[in-house]
CSV table of C-alpha atoms and ligand atoms in Angstrom, one decimal:
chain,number,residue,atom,x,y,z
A,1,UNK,CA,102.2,101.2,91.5
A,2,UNK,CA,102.2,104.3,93.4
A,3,UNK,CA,105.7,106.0,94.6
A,4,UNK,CA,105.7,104.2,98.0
A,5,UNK,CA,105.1,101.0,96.8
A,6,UNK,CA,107.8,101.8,94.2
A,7,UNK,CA,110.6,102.9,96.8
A,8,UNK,CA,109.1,99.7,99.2
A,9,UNK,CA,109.8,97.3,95.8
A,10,UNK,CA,113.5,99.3,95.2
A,11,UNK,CA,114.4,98.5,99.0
A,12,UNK,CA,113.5,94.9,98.9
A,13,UNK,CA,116.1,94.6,96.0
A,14,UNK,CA,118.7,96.1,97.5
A,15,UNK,CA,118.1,94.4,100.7
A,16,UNK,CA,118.0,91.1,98.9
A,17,UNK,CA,121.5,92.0,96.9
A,18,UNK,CA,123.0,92.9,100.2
A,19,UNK,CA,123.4,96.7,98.9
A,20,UNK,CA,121.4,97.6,102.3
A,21,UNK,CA,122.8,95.6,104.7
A,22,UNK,CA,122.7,96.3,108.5
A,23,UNK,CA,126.3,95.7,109.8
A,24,UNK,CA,127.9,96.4,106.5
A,25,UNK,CA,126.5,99.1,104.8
A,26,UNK,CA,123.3,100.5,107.0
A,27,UNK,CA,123.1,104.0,105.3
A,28,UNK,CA,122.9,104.2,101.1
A,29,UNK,CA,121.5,106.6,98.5
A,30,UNK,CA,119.3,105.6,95.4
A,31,UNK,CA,119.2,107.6,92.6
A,32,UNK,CA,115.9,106.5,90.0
A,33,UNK,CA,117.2,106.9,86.2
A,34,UNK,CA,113.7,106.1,84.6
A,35,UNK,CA,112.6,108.8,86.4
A,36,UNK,CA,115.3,111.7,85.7
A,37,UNK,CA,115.3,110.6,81.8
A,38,UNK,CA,111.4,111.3,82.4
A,39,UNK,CA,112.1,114.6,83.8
A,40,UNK,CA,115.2,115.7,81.7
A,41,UNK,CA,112.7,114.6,78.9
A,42,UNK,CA,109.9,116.8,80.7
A,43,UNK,CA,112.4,120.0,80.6
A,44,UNK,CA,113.7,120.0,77.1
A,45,UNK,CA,109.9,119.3,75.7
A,46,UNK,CA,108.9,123.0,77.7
A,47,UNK,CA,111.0,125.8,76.6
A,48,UNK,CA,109.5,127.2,72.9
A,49,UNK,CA,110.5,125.1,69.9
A,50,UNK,CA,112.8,127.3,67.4
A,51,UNK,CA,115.0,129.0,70.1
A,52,UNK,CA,118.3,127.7,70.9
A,53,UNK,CA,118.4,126.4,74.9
A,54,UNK,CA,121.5,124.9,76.7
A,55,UNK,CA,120.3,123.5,79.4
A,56,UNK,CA,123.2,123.5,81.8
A,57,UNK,CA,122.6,121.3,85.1
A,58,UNK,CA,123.8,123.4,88.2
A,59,UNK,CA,127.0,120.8,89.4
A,60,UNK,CA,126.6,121.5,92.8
A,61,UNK,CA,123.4,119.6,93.0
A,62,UNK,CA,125.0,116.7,92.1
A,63,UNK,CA,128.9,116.7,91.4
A,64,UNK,CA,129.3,112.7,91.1
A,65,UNK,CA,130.8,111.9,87.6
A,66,UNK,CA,128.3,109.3,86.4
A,67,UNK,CA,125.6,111.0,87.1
A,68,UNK,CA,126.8,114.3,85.3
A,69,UNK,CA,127.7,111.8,82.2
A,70,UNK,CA,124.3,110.1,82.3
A,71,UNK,CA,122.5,113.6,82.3
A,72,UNK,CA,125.2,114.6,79.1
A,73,UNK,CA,123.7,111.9,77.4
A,74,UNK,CA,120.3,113.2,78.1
A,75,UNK,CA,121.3,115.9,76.2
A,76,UNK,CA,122.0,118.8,79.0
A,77,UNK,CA,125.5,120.9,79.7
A,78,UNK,CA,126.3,121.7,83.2
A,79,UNK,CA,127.1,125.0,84.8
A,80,UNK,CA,130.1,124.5,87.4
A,81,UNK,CA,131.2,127.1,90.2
A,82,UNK,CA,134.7,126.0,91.0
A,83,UNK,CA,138.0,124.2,89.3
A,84,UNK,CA,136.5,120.6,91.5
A,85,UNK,CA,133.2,121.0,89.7
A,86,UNK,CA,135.0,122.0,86.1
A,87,UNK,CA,136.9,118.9,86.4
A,88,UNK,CA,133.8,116.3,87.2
A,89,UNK,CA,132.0,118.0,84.1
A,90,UNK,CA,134.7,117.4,81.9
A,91,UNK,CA,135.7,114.0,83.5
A,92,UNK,CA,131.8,113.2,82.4
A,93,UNK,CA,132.9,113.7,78.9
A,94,UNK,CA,131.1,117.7,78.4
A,95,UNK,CA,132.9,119.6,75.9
A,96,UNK,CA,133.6,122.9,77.0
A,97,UNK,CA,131.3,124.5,74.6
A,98,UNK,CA,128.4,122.6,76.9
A,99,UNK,CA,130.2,124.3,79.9
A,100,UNK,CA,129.2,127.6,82.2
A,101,UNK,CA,131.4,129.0,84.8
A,102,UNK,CA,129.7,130.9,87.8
A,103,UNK,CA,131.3,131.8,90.7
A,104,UNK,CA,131.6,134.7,93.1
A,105,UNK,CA,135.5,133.9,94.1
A,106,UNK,CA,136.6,133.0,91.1
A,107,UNK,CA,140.6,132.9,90.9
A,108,UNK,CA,143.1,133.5,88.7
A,109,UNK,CA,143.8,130.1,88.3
A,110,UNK,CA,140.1,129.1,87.5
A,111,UNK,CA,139.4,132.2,85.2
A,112,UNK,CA,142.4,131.1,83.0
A,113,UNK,CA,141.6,127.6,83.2
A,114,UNK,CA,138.1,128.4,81.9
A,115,UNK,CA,139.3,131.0,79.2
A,116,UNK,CA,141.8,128.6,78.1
A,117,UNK,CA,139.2,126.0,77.3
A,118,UNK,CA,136.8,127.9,75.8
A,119,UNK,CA,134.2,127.5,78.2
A,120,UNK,CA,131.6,130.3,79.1
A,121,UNK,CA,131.9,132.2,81.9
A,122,UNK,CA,129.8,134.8,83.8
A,123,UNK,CA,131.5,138.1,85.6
A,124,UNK,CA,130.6,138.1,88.8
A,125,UNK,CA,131.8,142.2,89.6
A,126,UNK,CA,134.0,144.8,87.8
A,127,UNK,CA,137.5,143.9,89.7
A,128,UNK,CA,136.8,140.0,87.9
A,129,UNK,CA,136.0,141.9,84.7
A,130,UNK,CA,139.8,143.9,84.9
A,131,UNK,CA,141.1,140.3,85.9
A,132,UNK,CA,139.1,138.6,82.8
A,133,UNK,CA,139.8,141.7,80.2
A,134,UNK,CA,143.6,141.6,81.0
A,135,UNK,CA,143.6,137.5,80.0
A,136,UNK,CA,141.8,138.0,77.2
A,137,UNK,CA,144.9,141.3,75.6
A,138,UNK,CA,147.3,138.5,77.1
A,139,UNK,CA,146.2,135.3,75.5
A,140,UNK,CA,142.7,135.7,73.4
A,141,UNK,CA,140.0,133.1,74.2
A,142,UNK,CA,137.3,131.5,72.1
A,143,UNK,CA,135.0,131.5,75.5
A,144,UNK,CA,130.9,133.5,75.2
A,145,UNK,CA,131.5,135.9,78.6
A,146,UNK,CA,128.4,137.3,79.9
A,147,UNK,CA,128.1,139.6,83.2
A,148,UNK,CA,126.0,138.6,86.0
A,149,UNK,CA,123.0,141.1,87.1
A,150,UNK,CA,121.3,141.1,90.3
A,151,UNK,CA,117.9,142.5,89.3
A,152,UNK,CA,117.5,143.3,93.0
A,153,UNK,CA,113.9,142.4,92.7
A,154,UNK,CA,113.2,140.9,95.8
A,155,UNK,CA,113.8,137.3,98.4
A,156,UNK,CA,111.8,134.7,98.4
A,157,UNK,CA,111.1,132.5,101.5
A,158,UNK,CA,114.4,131.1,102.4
A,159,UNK,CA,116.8,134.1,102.6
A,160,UNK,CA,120.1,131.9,102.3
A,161,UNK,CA,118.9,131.1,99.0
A,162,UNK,CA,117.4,134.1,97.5
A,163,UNK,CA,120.4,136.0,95.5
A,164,UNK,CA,118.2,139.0,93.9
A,165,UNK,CA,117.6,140.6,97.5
A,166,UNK,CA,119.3,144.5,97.7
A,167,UNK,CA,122.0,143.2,99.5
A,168,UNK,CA,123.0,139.7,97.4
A,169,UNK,CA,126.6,139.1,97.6
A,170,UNK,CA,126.1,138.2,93.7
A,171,UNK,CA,126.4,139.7,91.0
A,172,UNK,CA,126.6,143.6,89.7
A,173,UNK,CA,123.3,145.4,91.7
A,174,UNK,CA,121.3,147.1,88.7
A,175,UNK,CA,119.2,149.1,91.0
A,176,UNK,CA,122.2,150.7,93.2
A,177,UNK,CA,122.4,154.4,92.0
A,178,UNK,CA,124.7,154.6,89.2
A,179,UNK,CA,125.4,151.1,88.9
A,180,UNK,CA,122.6,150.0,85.4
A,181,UNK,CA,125.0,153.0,83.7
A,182,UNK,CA,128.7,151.6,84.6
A,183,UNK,CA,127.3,148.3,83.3
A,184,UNK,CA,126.0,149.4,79.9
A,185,UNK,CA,129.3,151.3,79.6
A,186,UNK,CA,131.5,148.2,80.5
A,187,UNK,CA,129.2,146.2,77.7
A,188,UNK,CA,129.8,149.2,75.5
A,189,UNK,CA,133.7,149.4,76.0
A,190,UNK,CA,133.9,145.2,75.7
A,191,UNK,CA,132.5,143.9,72.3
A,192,UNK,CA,133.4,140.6,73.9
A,193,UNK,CA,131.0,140.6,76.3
A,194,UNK,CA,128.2,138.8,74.4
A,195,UNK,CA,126.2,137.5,76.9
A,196,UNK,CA,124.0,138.8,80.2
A,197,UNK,CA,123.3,136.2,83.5
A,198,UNK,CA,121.0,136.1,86.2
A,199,UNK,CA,120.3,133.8,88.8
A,200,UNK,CA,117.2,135.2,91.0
A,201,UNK,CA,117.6,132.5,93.7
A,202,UNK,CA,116.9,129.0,94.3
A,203,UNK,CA,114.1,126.7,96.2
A,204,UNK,CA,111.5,129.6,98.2
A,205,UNK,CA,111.6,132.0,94.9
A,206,UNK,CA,108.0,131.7,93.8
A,207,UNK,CA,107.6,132.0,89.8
A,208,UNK,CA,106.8,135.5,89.9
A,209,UNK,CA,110.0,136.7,91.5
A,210,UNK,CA,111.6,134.2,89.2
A,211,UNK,CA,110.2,135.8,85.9
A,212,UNK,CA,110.5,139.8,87.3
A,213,UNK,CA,114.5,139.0,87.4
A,214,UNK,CA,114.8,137.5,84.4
A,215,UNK,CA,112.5,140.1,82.7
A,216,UNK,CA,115.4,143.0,83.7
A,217,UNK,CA,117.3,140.7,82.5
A,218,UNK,CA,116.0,140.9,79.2
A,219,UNK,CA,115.5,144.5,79.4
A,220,UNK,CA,118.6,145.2,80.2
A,221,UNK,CA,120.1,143.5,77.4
A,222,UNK,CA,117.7,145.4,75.1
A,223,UNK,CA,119.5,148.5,76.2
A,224,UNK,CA,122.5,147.6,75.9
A,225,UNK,CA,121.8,146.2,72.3
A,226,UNK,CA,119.9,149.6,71.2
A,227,UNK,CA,122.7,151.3,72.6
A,228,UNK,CA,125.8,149.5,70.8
A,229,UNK,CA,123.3,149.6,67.6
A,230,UNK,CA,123.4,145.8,66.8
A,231,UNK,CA,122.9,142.4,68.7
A,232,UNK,CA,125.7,142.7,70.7
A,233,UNK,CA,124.4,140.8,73.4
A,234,UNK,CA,122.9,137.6,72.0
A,235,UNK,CA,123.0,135.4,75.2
A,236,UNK,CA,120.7,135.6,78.1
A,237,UNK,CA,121.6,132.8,80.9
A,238,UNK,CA,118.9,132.9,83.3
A,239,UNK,CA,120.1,130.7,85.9
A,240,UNK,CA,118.0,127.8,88.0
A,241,UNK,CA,116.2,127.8,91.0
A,242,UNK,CA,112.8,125.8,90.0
A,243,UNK,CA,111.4,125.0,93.3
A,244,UNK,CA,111.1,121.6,94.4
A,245,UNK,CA,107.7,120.2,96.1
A,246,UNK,CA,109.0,118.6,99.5
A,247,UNK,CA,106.0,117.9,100.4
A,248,UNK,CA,104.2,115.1,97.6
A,249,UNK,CA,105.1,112.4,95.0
A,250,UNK,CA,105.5,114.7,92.1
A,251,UNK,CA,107.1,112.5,89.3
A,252,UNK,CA,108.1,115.9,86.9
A,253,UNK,CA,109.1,119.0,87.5
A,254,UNK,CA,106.7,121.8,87.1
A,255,UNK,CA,108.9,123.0,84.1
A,256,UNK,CA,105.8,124.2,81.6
A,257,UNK,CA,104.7,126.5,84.6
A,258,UNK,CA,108.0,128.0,84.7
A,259,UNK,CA,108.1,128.6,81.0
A,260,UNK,CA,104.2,129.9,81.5
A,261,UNK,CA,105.4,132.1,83.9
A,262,UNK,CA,107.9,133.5,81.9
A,263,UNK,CA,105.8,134.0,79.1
A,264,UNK,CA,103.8,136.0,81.2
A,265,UNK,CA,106.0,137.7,83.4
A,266,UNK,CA,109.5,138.2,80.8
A,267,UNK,CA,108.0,137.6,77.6
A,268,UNK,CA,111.0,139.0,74.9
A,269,UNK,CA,112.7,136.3,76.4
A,270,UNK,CA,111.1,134.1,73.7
A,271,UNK,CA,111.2,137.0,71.1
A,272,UNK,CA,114.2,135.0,69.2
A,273,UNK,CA,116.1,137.5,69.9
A,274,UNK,CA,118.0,135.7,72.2
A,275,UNK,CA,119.2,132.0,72.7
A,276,UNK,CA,119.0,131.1,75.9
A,277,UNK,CA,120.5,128.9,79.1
A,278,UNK,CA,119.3,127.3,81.9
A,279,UNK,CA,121.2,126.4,85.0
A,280,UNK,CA,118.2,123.8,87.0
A,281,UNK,CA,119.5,122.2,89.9
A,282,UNK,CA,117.3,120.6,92.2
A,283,UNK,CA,114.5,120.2,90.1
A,284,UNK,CA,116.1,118.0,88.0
A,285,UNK,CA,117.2,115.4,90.7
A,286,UNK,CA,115.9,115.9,94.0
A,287,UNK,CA,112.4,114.4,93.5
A,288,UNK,CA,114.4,110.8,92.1
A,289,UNK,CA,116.6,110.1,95.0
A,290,UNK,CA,116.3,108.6,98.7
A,291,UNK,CA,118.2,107.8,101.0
A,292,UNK,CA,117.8,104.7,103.0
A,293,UNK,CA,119.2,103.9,106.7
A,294,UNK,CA,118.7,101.3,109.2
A,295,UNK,CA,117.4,102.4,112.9
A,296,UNK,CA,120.4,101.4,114.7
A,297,UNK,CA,118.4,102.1,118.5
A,298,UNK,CA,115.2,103.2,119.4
A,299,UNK,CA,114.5,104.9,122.7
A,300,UNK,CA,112.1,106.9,125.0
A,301,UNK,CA,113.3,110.3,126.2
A,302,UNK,CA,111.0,112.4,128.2
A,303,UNK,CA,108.0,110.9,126.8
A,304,UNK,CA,109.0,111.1,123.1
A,305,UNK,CA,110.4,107.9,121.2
A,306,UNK,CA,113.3,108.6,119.0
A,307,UNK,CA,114.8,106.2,116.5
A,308,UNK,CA,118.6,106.4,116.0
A,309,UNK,CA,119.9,106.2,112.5
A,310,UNK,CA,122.8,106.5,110.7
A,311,UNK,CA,121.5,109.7,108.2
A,312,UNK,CA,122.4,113.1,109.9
A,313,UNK,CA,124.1,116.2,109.3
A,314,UNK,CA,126.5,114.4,107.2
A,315,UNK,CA,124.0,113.7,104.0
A,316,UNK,CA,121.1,116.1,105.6
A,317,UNK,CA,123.1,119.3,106.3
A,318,UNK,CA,120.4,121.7,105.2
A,319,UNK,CA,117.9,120.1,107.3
A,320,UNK,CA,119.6,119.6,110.2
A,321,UNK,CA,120.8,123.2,110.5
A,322,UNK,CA,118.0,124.9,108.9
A,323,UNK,CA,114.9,122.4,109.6
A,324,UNK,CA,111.8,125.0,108.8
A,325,UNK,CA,113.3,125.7,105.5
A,326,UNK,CA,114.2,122.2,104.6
A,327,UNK,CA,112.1,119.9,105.8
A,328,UNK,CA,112.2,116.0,104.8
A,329,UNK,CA,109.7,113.8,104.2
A,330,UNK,CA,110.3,110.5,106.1
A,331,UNK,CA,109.0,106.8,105.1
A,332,UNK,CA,109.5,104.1,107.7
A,333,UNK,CA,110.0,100.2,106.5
A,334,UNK,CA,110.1,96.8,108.0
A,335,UNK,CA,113.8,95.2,107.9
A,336,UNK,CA,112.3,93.2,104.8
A,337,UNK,CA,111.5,96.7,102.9
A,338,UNK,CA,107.6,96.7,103.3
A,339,UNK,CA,105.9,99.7,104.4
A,340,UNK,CA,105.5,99.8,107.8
A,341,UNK,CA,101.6,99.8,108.9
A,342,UNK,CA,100.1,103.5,108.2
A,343,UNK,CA,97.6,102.4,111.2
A,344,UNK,CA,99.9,102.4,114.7
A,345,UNK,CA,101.7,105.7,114.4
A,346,UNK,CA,103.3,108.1,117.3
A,347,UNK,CA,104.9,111.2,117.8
A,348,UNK,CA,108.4,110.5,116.9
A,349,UNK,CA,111.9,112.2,116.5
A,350,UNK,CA,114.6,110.7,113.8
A,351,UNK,CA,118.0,111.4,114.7
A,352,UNK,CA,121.3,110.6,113.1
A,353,UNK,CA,124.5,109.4,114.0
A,354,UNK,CA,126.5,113.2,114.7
A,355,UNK,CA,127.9,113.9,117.8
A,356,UNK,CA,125.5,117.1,118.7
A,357,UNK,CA,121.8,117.0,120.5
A,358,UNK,CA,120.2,118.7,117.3
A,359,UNK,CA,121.1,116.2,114.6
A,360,UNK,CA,117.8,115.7,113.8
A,361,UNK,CA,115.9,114.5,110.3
A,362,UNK,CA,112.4,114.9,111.5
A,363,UNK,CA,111.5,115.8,114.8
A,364,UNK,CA,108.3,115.6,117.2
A,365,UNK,CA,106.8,114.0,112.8
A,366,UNK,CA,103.9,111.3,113.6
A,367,UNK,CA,105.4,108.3,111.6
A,368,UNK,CA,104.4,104.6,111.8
A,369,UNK,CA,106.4,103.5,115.1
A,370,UNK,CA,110.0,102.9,114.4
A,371,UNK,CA,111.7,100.5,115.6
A,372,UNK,CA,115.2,98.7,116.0
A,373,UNK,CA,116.3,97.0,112.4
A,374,UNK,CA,113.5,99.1,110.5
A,375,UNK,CA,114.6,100.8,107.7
A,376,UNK,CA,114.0,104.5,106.8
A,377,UNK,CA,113.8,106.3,104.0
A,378,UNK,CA,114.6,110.3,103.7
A,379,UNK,CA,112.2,111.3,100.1
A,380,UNK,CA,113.3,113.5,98.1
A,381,UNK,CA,117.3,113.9,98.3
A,382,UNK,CA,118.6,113.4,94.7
A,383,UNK,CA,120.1,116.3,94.8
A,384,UNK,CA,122.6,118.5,97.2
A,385,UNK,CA,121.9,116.0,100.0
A,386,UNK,CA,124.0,112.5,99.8
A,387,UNK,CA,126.0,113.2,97.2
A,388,UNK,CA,127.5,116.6,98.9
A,389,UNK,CA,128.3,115.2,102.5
A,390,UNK,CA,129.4,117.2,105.5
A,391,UNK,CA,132.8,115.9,106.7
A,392,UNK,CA,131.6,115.4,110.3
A,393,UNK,CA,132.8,113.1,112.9
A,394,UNK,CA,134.6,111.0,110.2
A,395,UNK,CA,131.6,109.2,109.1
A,396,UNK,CA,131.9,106.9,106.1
A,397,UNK,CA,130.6,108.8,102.9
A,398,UNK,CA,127.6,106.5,101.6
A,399,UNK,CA,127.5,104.6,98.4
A,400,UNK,CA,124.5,105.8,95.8
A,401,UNK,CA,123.2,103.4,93.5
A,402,UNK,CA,121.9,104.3,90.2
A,403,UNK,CA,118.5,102.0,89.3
A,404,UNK,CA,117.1,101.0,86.4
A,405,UNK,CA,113.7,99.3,85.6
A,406,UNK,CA,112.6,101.0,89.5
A,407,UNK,CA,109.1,99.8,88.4
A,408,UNK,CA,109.3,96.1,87.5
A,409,UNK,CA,112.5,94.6,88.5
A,410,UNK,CA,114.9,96.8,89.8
A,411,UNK,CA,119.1,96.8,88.9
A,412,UNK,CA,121.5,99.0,90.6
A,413,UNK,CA,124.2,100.0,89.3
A,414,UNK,CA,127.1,101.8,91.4
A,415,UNK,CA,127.5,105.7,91.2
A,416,UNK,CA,129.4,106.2,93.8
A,417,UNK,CA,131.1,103.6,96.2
A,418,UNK,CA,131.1,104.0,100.1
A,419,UNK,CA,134.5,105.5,101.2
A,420,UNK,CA,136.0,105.1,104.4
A,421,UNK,CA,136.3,109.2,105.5
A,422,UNK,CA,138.9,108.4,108.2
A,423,UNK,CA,141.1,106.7,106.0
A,424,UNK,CA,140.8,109.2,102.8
A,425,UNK,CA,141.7,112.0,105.5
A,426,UNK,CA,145.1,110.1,106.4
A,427,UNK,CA,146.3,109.4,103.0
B,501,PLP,C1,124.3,130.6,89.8
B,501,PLP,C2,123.4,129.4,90.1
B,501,PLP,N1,122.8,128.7,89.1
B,501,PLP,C3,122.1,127.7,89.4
B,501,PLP,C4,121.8,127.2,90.6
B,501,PLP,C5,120.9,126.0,90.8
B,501,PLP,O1,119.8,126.3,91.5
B,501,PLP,P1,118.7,125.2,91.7
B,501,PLP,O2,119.3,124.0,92.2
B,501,PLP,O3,117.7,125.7,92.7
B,501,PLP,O4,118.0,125.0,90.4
B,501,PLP,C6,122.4,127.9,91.7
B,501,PLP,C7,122.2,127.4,93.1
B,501,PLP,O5,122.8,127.8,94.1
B,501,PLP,C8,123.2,129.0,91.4
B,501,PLP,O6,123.8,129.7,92.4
């Protein structure tokens, strides 16, 4: 069964259980657990046996508390970026010792909480350093702290998400003049300090770019360890940013190219020298999801049809605002779940429900022709699309269904239920 013919048979379940349901609940999110499993299974199977890995899942893929307790069970931590996101990993039952804190704006608050647990955390710049340094005289903590380098190696194709550029707002720059020796002397004056990050940027960073950051990474550490005269740093956390193909069915993530290309391009990171972590994102999740809306209207403006749905901004904010860099691709269905006829097609715009001409999904795409009670279905979204909504216009925040057996006979099981936005506002 191809992937259509997959997400055709998972609509027709939900249709028939009333899960998709045109005047009750006409916009809903699928998440694919035989798939994940297959792709968690994928990325633990790629990096060298022998060397410690923590795979830590990036939270703000997917912050929903299910999901970050099925992927524990899988066997992976999670890195988290605020207090919200620390609390969802440990509400999925991760120890701290499975945890990673990253954060530019880290506050007081949050870097005690997560020095008071034990979980590890990654310096983002010498004023958080003072702040961390002067908790740890004050009240000691059992957490692995690491600093995080920009390699300054370079953007890749979406500059919002490239974080190794010259002028990143993250991390310590290693290549700004006088800045490699402040660091090696911080590392030098803080035994503590026992591990070294890098994140080189996320989807648009081809493998490359990926491997030259994380290979001053490892370089830098070297230094740092010749320098102090034993292992001091024995850590390297080399972040996420595995790009995601938008564009095809792709069951697994290309993980054994990224370890390939690191292997090529940073290759003491396998030395044993160091154990390692991982912080993936989107690659594990985005390729599992959809998310499914009725067309509410269809119409015909200035020649063009568009079909009116409920998914916009609100669960598509990255590719309504930025639609070259994120595009979608878009499946249209029957209002029985079978794929619409590949054979009649037009020039089409998909629209959603927000209150602002450009909420568009897909615009001027040649789909099979839309029409009113159809169902669509945005590919690819299991990860920072429905389960991070945008608050706008008070639109309901849509359930997401977790399903197993996709392939044969499909059960859902509820991740996430809708909520009414207005009302959670008032109380
Ligand atoms: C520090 C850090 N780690 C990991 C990630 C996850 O990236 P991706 O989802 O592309 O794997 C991000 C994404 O913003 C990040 O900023």
């Amino acid at each position: 069964m191809n992937d259509s013919a997959r997400r055709s048979q998972i609509l027709t379940a939900a249709l028939t259980q009333g899960l998709l349901h045109e005047e009750h609940s006409p916009l809903v999110a699928f998440l694919d657990w035989e798939r994940v499993q297959l792709n968690v299974e994928h990325l633990l199977g790629a990096f060298p046996r022998g060397i410690p890995v923590l795979h830590a899942f990036a939270v703000k893929a997917n912050p929903l508390v299910p999901v970050l307790a099925r992927l524990g069970e899988l066997g992976m931590g999670a890195e988290v970026a605020s207090d919200g996101e620390l609390s969802a990993a440990l509400a999925a039952g991760m120890t701290p010792e499975r945890l990673v804190f990253d954060s530019p704006a880290k506050s007081w608050g949050e870097l005690r909480r997560a020095l008071g647990l034990g979980a590890a955390l990654n310096v983002d710049n010498f004023q958080e350093l003072a702040r961390v340094r002067s908790i740890i005289e004050e009240s000691g903590s059992d957490s692995e702290i690491g600093i995080r380098l920009n390699p300054q190696v370079g953007a890749g194709s979406i500059a919002a998400m490239s974080t190794a550029s010259a002028h990143s707002k993250f991390g310590v720059p290693l290549r700004d003049p006088g800045m490699r020796e402040q660091l090696i002397e911080a590392y030098l004056a803080s035994p503590w300090l026992r591990r070294a990050h890098t994140h080189v940027g996320s989807q648009g960073c081809p493998l490359p770019l990926i491997a030259e950051g994380v290979n001053e990474l490892v370089r830098f550490a070297d230094e740092v360890n010749f320098r102090a005269g034993y292992a001091q740093i024995r850590t390297l956390d080399i972040g996420g940013g595995l790009p995601v193909d938008f564009a095809t069915d792709a069951p697994i993530s290309a993980f054994n190219d990224y370890v390939a290309a690191l292997a090529e391009g940073a290759p003491r990171l396998f030395s044993g020298d160091y154990e390692i972590v991982t912080e993936f994102g989107r690659s594990i999740l985005a390729k599992h999801g959809f998310i499914a809306t009725y067309v509410e209207y269809t119409k015909q403006v200035g020649g063009r049809r568009v079909a009116i749905t409920h998914a916009g901004a609100q669960v598509a904010t990255r590719t309504v605002f930025m639609p070259e860099a994120w595009p979608l691709r878009v499946e249209g269905f029957d209002s029985a779940g079978a794929p619409k006829p590949a054979a009649v097609t037009e020039i089409q715009d998909v629209a959603g429900p927000c209150c602002f001409a450009g909420d568009l999904v897909a615009r001027g795409r040649e789909l099979p022709v839309l029409e009113q009670g159809d169902i669509v279905a945005l590919l690819d979204t299991g990860a920072y699309y429905a389960s991070n909504p945008f608050h706008y216009n008070s639109l309901p925040v849509p359930p997401v269904y977790g399903i197993e057996h996709a392939g044969t006979a499909p059960e859902f099981t509820e991740i996430r239920g809708a909520v009414q936005h207005e009302l959670q506002l008032a109380r």
